[in-house]
Amino acid sequence: MKYIISILITLAFSSIYGQTAVTSYSADLPAHDSLEISLIDIDKSDYIFYFRVLLSGQTVEIYSEDNKTYDGKIVNSIKEYDQVEIEDEYRTKATQLYTEKVPIETSKATSLARQIIQSGQLSIPTDTLIETWTRWYLHCESLRFEIKNDGRYFEQSFHCPWSQPDSVEFKDVILSNYDLLKRELKLDSIYHNFWLKLPKGKTYSRSGYGMTYMMTEEQEVVWKKDQPRRDYLKSIKDTIDTYLRIELDQQQIKLDNINCFEDYRLTFNENGKLRKLRVSNHNKPKLFEGLSWYFEDKRKIRKCKTLIKKVFREIDLSSFNLKYKVHRTLSFGLEGNVQLRDDTIY
């Protein structure tokens, strides 16, 4: 496996933690490898006791060889994402995996292990075996555990325990142990320290869904200087959106046998007039789709732009006496209905 050490920063934590280093694994790996953290196979290990909690971007492990003293570690992880060109199209792809292992001091690990054992969680069934456990909550994470106790390996998964009614059996045990680990190990603080050690000027995600860009120091300076502009635009956002939607509805726009599904970026100057109109990068015609399709798409987009420019000869933002340029995104649905979106980052 090709390892690339991207940063080597050591921190002195409290007496609970030892020294740590952040390591990066490149996406340029053999075919049988992937950008996933490497964890030991608990079932095949020699440990008598092993308790693993799998969280988003963070794994907590406590283990023992004799059920007398326990050790543990916290494994932080996050992926870096880049725009990668694939078949003449740019797509977001994970390119680096950053990991950090933070040891848990023996006395702390021993205390936590004993509390978890005494809680009775090791004998609790997984959520599919709990009749009253609801598993239809959307956009809510699960708490997942891998456990080995007295040589027996098993897994537990509990979908969205935070939203379960208080009457649901075992909810209090699961959440109490989760809160215990989070509080005693200072998991949020540990992850925040990990985050601060990552290279700046990159885009990161724990799960592959929500992305966060970490600005460079120079970008942070520019961002702070730009705060008055963003505050101003945010203060008039709802008023402008309402005005534009009403005006667009009154236009009763007809697409004349063309579709304009693409995202069209609109820029209004300080005088309120439409200054710039362009199709979004991901909607631009691609040559790999075929030459005939390429030119057909270009003709269609040109017609859509002509239509949009005509519409905004009748609509402007001059009455707002703008201090700064305003940006909006326009597209049309299946029925030709206008869809307006504000992609401004405030």
Short mmCIF file of C-alpha atoms in Angstrom, two decimals:
data_model
loop_
_atom_site.label_atom_id
_atom_site.label_comp_id
_atom_site.label_asym_id
_atom_site.label_seq_id
_atom_site.Cartn_x
_atom_site.Cartn_y
_atom_site.Cartn_z
CA MET A 1 0.00 0.00 0.00
CA LYS A 2 1.33 3.42 -0.89
CA TYR A 3 1.43 5.65 2.17
CA ILE A 4 1.87 9.39 1.89
CA ILE A 5 2.62 11.26 5.11
CA SER A 6 1.02 14.62 4.49
CA ILE A 7 1.34 16.18 7.93
CA LEU A 8 3.19 15.29 11.06
CA ILE A 9 1.94 17.33 13.95
CA THR A 10 2.17 16.15 17.53
CA LEU A 11 -0.04 17.42 20.27
CA ALA A 12 0.24 17.00 24.00
CA PHE A 13 -3.21 16.18 25.35
CA SER A 14 -4.28 15.86 28.95
CA SER A 15 -3.20 12.83 30.93
CA ILE A 16 -5.94 10.80 29.19
CA TYR A 17 -4.27 10.99 25.77
CA GLY A 18 -0.83 10.39 24.36
CA GLN A 19 0.79 11.95 21.30
CA THR A 20 -0.88 11.68 17.90
CA ALA A 21 -0.03 12.22 14.26
CA VAL A 22 -2.28 12.80 11.26
CA THR A 23 -1.57 10.50 8.32
CA SER A 24 -2.86 10.65 4.75
CA TYR A 25 -3.49 7.71 2.43
CA SER A 26 -3.45 8.47 -1.30
CA ALA A 27 -6.24 7.45 -3.68
CA ASP A 28 -3.47 6.04 -5.91
CA LEU A 29 -3.71 2.57 -4.36
CA PRO A 30 -3.74 -1.00 -5.70
CA ALA A 31 -7.13 -2.20 -6.95
CA HIS A 32 -7.83 -4.29 -3.84
CA ASP A 33 -7.40 -1.27 -1.54
CA SER A 34 -9.72 1.68 -1.01
CA LEU A 35 -9.89 4.92 0.93
CA GLU A 36 -11.30 3.35 4.07
CA ILE A 37 -9.78 3.23 7.54
CA SER A 38 -8.04 -0.01 8.41
CA LEU A 39 -9.46 -1.63 11.55
CA ILE A 40 -8.54 -5.00 13.01
CA ASP A 41 -10.88 -7.96 12.59
CA ILE A 42 -12.27 -8.20 16.13
CA ASP A 43 -13.67 -11.70 15.64
CA LYS A 44 -10.26 -13.10 14.68
CA SER A 45 -8.30 -11.14 17.27
CA ASP A 46 -6.84 -12.57 20.49
CA TYR A 47 -8.66 -10.05 22.66
CA ILE A 48 -11.14 -11.43 25.20
CA PHE A 49 -13.08 -8.16 25.27
CA TYR A 50 -13.47 -5.61 22.49
CA PHE A 51 -15.97 -2.75 22.30
CA ARG A 52 -16.05 -0.67 19.10
CA VAL A 53 -18.39 2.24 18.34
CA LEU A 54 -18.54 3.36 14.70
CA LEU A 55 -19.47 7.03 14.37
CA SER A 56 -19.29 9.37 11.39
CA GLY A 57 -15.60 10.13 10.99
CA GLN A 58 -14.75 8.74 14.40
CA THR A 59 -14.33 5.26 15.89
CA VAL A 60 -13.95 4.50 19.59
CA GLU A 61 -12.33 1.22 20.65
CA ILE A 62 -11.82 -0.26 24.13
CA TYR A 63 -10.25 -3.71 24.54
CA SER A 64 -8.66 -6.13 26.98
CA GLU A 65 -6.68 -9.39 26.91
CA ASP A 66 -7.53 -10.43 30.47
CA ASN A 67 -10.77 -8.61 31.45
CA LYS A 68 -8.82 -6.90 34.22
CA THR A 69 -7.16 -3.92 32.63
CA TYR A 70 -8.34 -2.23 29.46
CA ASP A 71 -6.79 0.00 26.83
CA GLY A 72 -8.32 1.89 23.95
CA LYS A 73 -8.00 4.42 21.19
CA ILE A 74 -10.00 6.95 19.21
CA VAL A 75 -9.59 6.81 15.44
CA ASN A 76 -10.46 10.06 13.66
CA SER A 77 -10.88 10.05 9.89
CA ILE A 78 -12.00 12.29 7.05
CA LYS A 79 -11.73 12.25 3.24
CA GLU A 80 -10.48 14.99 0.99
CA TYR A 81 -12.50 15.54 -2.19
CA ASP A 82 -11.37 17.05 -5.50
CA GLN A 83 -12.88 17.80 -8.88
CA VAL A 84 -11.56 15.02 -11.12
CA GLU A 85 -11.98 14.93 -14.90
CA ILE A 86 -13.70 11.72 -15.99
CA GLU A 87 -14.69 11.35 -19.67
CA ASP A 88 -14.51 15.13 -20.31
CA GLU A 89 -16.65 15.81 -17.26
CA TYR A 90 -15.55 17.03 -13.85
CA ARG A 91 -16.87 15.05 -10.90
CA THR A 92 -16.28 15.20 -7.17
CA LYS A 93 -14.20 12.27 -5.98
CA ALA A 94 -12.44 11.28 -2.77
CA THR A 95 -8.69 11.51 -3.31
CA GLN A 96 -7.15 11.34 0.17
CA LEU A 97 -7.99 9.72 3.49
CA TYR A 98 -6.68 11.43 6.61
CA THR A 99 -6.57 9.46 9.84
CA GLU A 100 -5.39 9.99 13.39
CA LYS A 101 -5.16 7.55 16.30
CA VAL A 102 -5.49 8.99 19.79
CA PRO A 103 -4.70 6.52 22.62
CA ILE A 104 -6.97 6.34 25.66
CA GLU A 105 -5.14 6.09 28.97
CA THR A 106 -5.52 2.68 30.68
CA SER A 107 -7.35 3.87 33.81
CA LYS A 108 -9.88 5.81 31.72
CA ALA A 109 -10.44 2.86 29.35
CA THR A 110 -10.85 0.47 32.29
CA SER A 111 -13.39 2.73 34.00
CA LEU A 112 -15.44 3.12 30.80
CA ALA A 113 -15.37 -0.60 29.99
CA ARG A 114 -16.68 -1.52 33.43
CA GLN A 115 -19.51 1.02 33.22
CA ILE A 116 -20.54 -0.25 29.79
CA ILE A 117 -20.49 -3.88 30.96
CA GLN A 118 -22.54 -3.01 34.06
CA SER A 119 -25.10 -1.13 31.90
CA GLY A 120 -26.22 -4.41 30.34
CA GLN A 121 -25.67 -3.30 26.73
CA LEU A 122 -23.76 -6.45 25.89
CA SER A 123 -26.97 -8.47 26.25
CA ILE A 124 -29.21 -6.05 24.31
CA PRO A 125 -30.51 -7.27 20.90
CA THR A 126 -29.92 -5.22 17.74
CA ASP A 127 -32.77 -2.88 16.73
CA THR A 128 -34.37 -5.29 14.22
CA LEU A 129 -35.09 -7.63 17.14
CA ILE A 130 -36.70 -4.90 19.26
CA GLU A 131 -40.37 -4.86 18.32
CA THR A 132 -41.02 -1.20 19.23
CA TRP A 133 -37.90 0.21 17.56
CA THR A 134 -38.80 2.50 14.63
CA ARG A 135 -36.56 2.32 11.55
CA TRP A 136 -38.15 4.76 9.08
CA TYR A 137 -36.60 8.06 10.21
CA LEU A 138 -34.94 9.85 7.30
CA HIS A 139 -31.59 11.67 7.36
CA CYS A 140 -30.75 10.30 10.78
CA GLU A 141 -27.68 8.27 11.63
CA SER A 142 -27.48 4.95 13.41
CA LEU A 143 -25.30 3.99 16.34
CA ARG A 144 -23.30 0.92 15.29
CA PHE A 145 -21.30 -1.35 17.59
CA GLU A 146 -18.95 -4.29 17.10
CA ILE A 147 -18.46 -6.29 20.30
CA LYS A 148 -16.48 -9.28 21.48
CA ASN A 149 -17.25 -10.58 24.96
CA ASP A 150 -15.82 -13.77 26.44
CA GLY A 151 -14.77 -14.87 22.97
CA ARG A 152 -18.20 -14.32 21.35
CA TYR A 153 -18.37 -11.72 18.54
CA PHE A 154 -21.59 -9.89 17.60
CA GLU A 155 -22.80 -6.61 16.12
CA GLN A 156 -25.44 -4.13 17.24
CA SER A 157 -27.08 -1.38 15.19
CA PHE A 158 -29.64 1.13 16.47
CA HIS A 159 -31.29 3.38 13.90
CA CYS A 160 -31.79 6.98 15.05
CA PRO A 161 -32.00 6.32 18.81
CA TRP A 162 -32.36 10.07 19.48
CA SER A 163 -35.81 10.16 17.85
CA GLN A 164 -37.20 6.98 19.42
CA PRO A 165 -40.03 7.48 21.97
CA ASP A 166 -38.84 7.31 25.58
CA SER A 167 -40.99 4.22 26.06
CA VAL A 168 -38.86 2.18 23.61
CA GLU A 169 -36.98 -0.54 25.43
CA PHE A 170 -33.18 -0.13 25.74
CA LYS A 171 -33.14 3.42 24.31
CA ASP A 172 -31.94 4.86 27.62
CA VAL A 173 -29.08 2.34 27.91
CA ILE A 174 -27.80 2.93 24.36
CA LEU A 175 -27.89 6.72 24.61
CA SER A 176 -26.47 6.77 28.14
CA ASN A 177 -23.42 4.81 26.99
CA TYR A 178 -23.03 6.99 23.91
CA ASP A 179 -23.23 10.17 26.03
CA LEU A 180 -20.79 8.65 28.53
CA LEU A 181 -18.16 8.06 25.84
CA LYS A 182 -18.75 11.43 24.21
CA ARG A 183 -18.45 13.27 27.52
CA GLU A 184 -15.60 11.36 29.20
CA LEU A 185 -13.44 11.12 26.07
CA LYS A 186 -14.27 14.65 24.89
CA LEU A 187 -14.97 13.29 21.41
CA ASP A 188 -16.08 16.60 19.89
CA SER A 189 -12.98 18.38 21.14
CA ILE A 190 -10.71 15.57 19.96
CA TYR A 191 -12.22 15.71 16.48
CA HIS A 192 -11.99 19.51 16.38
CA ASN A 193 -8.25 19.31 17.13
CA PHE A 194 -7.91 16.74 14.34
CA TRP A 195 -9.77 19.07 11.95
CA LEU A 196 -7.44 21.98 12.74
CA LYS A 197 -4.41 19.92 11.68
CA LEU A 198 -5.70 19.19 8.16
CA PRO A 199 -4.16 20.97 5.14
CA LYS A 200 -5.98 24.18 4.32
CA GLY A 201 -7.41 25.07 0.95
CA LYS A 202 -9.06 21.65 0.60
CA THR A 203 -12.61 20.23 0.61
CA TYR A 204 -13.46 17.55 3.18
CA SER A 205 -16.33 15.26 4.13
CA ARG A 206 -16.82 12.62 6.80
CA SER A 207 -19.60 10.81 4.96
CA GLY A 208 -19.38 11.86 1.30
CA TYR A 209 -22.57 13.91 1.53
CA GLY A 210 -22.06 17.26 3.22
CA MET A 211 -18.83 18.90 2.06
CA THR A 212 -16.81 21.51 3.96
CA TYR A 213 -14.11 23.67 2.42
CA MET A 214 -11.27 24.72 4.74
CA MET A 215 -10.02 28.13 3.69
CA THR A 216 -6.37 29.14 3.59
CA GLU A 217 -5.22 31.94 5.88
CA GLU A 218 -5.26 34.37 2.95
CA GLN A 219 -8.80 33.31 2.05
CA GLU A 220 -9.93 33.76 5.64
CA VAL A 221 -8.69 37.37 5.56
CA VAL A 222 -10.60 38.02 2.32
CA TRP A 223 -13.69 36.25 3.72
CA LYS A 224 -13.75 38.48 6.81
CA LYS A 225 -13.32 41.62 4.73
CA ASP A 226 -16.24 40.50 2.56
CA GLN A 227 -18.58 40.08 5.55
CA PRO A 228 -20.40 43.45 5.07
CA ARG A 229 -21.32 42.50 1.49
CA ARG A 230 -22.69 39.10 2.54
CA ASP A 231 -24.62 40.60 5.44
CA TYR A 232 -26.21 43.15 3.11
CA LEU A 233 -27.18 40.55 0.50
CA LYS A 234 -28.62 38.28 3.18
CA SER A 235 -30.74 41.15 4.54
CA ILE A 236 -32.47 41.63 1.15
CA LYS A 237 -32.49 37.98 0.05
CA ASP A 238 -36.13 37.15 0.86
CA THR A 239 -37.44 40.44 -0.55
CA ILE A 240 -35.61 39.96 -3.86
CA ASP A 241 -36.65 36.30 -4.15
CA THR A 242 -40.31 37.16 -3.56
CA TYR A 243 -40.17 40.02 -6.06
CA LEU A 244 -38.54 37.91 -8.78
CA ARG A 245 -40.94 34.99 -8.35
CA ILE A 246 -43.97 37.27 -8.61
CA GLU A 247 -42.58 39.02 -11.70
CA LEU A 248 -41.64 35.73 -13.38
CA ASP A 249 -45.10 34.28 -12.74
CA GLN A 250 -46.70 37.33 -14.35
CA GLN A 251 -44.58 36.87 -17.48
CA GLN A 252 -46.29 33.52 -18.24
CA ILE A 253 -43.17 32.30 -20.04
CA LYS A 254 -43.65 29.93 -22.98
CA LEU A 255 -40.74 27.65 -23.92
CA ASP A 256 -41.89 27.12 -27.54
CA ASN A 257 -41.11 23.40 -27.86
CA ILE A 258 -37.74 23.55 -26.15
CA ASN A 259 -36.75 22.53 -22.65
CA CYS A 260 -34.44 24.59 -20.48
CA PHE A 261 -33.66 22.10 -17.73
CA GLU A 262 -30.13 23.47 -17.31
CA ASP A 263 -29.10 25.80 -14.51
CA TYR A 264 -28.62 29.35 -15.80
CA ARG A 265 -26.54 31.69 -13.62
CA LEU A 266 -27.86 35.26 -13.52
CA THR A 267 -25.80 38.27 -12.42
CA PHE A 268 -27.49 41.62 -11.78
CA ASN A 269 -25.33 44.75 -11.66
CA GLU A 270 -25.63 47.42 -9.00
CA ASN A 271 -28.04 49.25 -11.34
CA GLY A 272 -30.36 46.21 -11.13
CA LYS A 273 -30.00 45.16 -14.78
CA LEU A 274 -29.15 41.63 -15.88
CA ARG A 275 -25.43 41.96 -16.62
CA LYS A 276 -24.34 38.36 -17.20
CA LEU A 277 -26.06 35.10 -18.15
CA ARG A 278 -24.24 31.79 -18.40
CA VAL A 279 -25.09 28.12 -18.21
CA SER A 280 -23.59 26.24 -15.25
CA ASN A 281 -20.39 24.30 -15.89
CA HIS A 282 -21.98 20.92 -15.20
CA ASN A 283 -24.67 21.63 -17.81
CA LYS A 284 -22.36 22.72 -20.61
CA PRO A 285 -22.50 20.47 -23.72
CA LYS A 286 -19.94 17.63 -23.69
CA LEU A 287 -18.13 16.44 -26.81
CA PHE A 288 -17.94 12.84 -25.58
CA GLU A 289 -21.75 12.62 -25.91
CA GLY A 290 -21.34 12.82 -29.68
CA LEU A 291 -20.80 15.65 -32.14
CA SER A 292 -24.44 15.89 -33.23
CA TRP A 293 -25.69 15.97 -29.62
CA TYR A 294 -23.02 18.53 -28.76
CA PHE A 295 -24.15 21.02 -31.40
CA GLU A 296 -27.82 20.31 -30.72
CA ASP A 297 -27.32 21.10 -27.03
CA LYS A 298 -25.46 24.29 -27.89
CA ARG A 299 -28.33 25.42 -30.14
CA LYS A 300 -30.89 24.65 -27.44
CA ILE A 301 -28.93 26.50 -24.76
CA ARG A 302 -28.56 29.48 -27.08
CA LYS A 303 -32.34 29.57 -27.54
CA CYS A 304 -32.88 29.34 -23.78
CA LYS A 305 -30.47 32.21 -23.18
CA THR A 306 -32.25 34.35 -25.77
CA LEU A 307 -35.58 33.62 -24.04
CA ILE A 308 -34.23 34.44 -20.58
CA LYS A 309 -32.65 37.70 -21.76
CA LYS A 310 -35.99 38.69 -23.30
CA VAL A 311 -37.78 37.98 -20.01
CA PHE A 312 -35.35 40.13 -18.05
CA ARG A 313 -35.77 43.09 -20.34
CA GLU A 314 -39.11 43.39 -18.55
CA ILE A 315 -37.79 42.52 -15.08
CA ASP A 316 -34.98 44.25 -13.21
CA LEU A 317 -33.90 45.09 -9.68
CA SER A 318 -33.40 48.85 -10.17
CA SER A 319 -35.96 49.68 -7.48
CA PHE A 320 -33.73 48.05 -4.83
CA ASN A 321 -30.85 50.56 -5.27
CA LEU A 322 -28.38 47.71 -4.89
CA LYS A 323 -25.01 48.25 -3.22
CA TYR A 324 -23.55 45.05 -4.67
CA LYS A 325 -24.11 42.61 -7.52
CA VAL A 326 -26.82 39.98 -6.98
CA HIS A 327 -26.60 36.38 -8.22
CA ARG A 328 -29.42 33.90 -8.77
CA THR A 329 -29.88 30.56 -10.59
CA LEU A 330 -32.80 29.97 -12.95
CA SER A 331 -34.08 26.76 -14.55
CA PHE A 332 -37.34 25.31 -15.87
CA GLY A 333 -39.17 22.17 -14.74
CA LEU A 334 -40.88 19.45 -16.76
CA GLU A 335 -44.04 21.54 -17.15
CA GLY A 336 -42.05 24.65 -18.08
CA ASN A 337 -42.51 26.08 -14.60
CA VAL A 338 -39.85 28.56 -13.51
CA GLN A 339 -37.49 27.50 -10.71
CA LEU A 340 -35.47 30.20 -8.97
CA ARG A 341 -32.64 29.42 -6.57
CA ASP A 342 -30.18 31.46 -4.53
CA ASP A 343 -26.75 29.77 -4.40
CA THR A 344 -25.04 32.66 -2.64
CA ILE A 345 -22.85 31.60 0.28
CA TYR A 346 -23.60 33.91 3.18
#
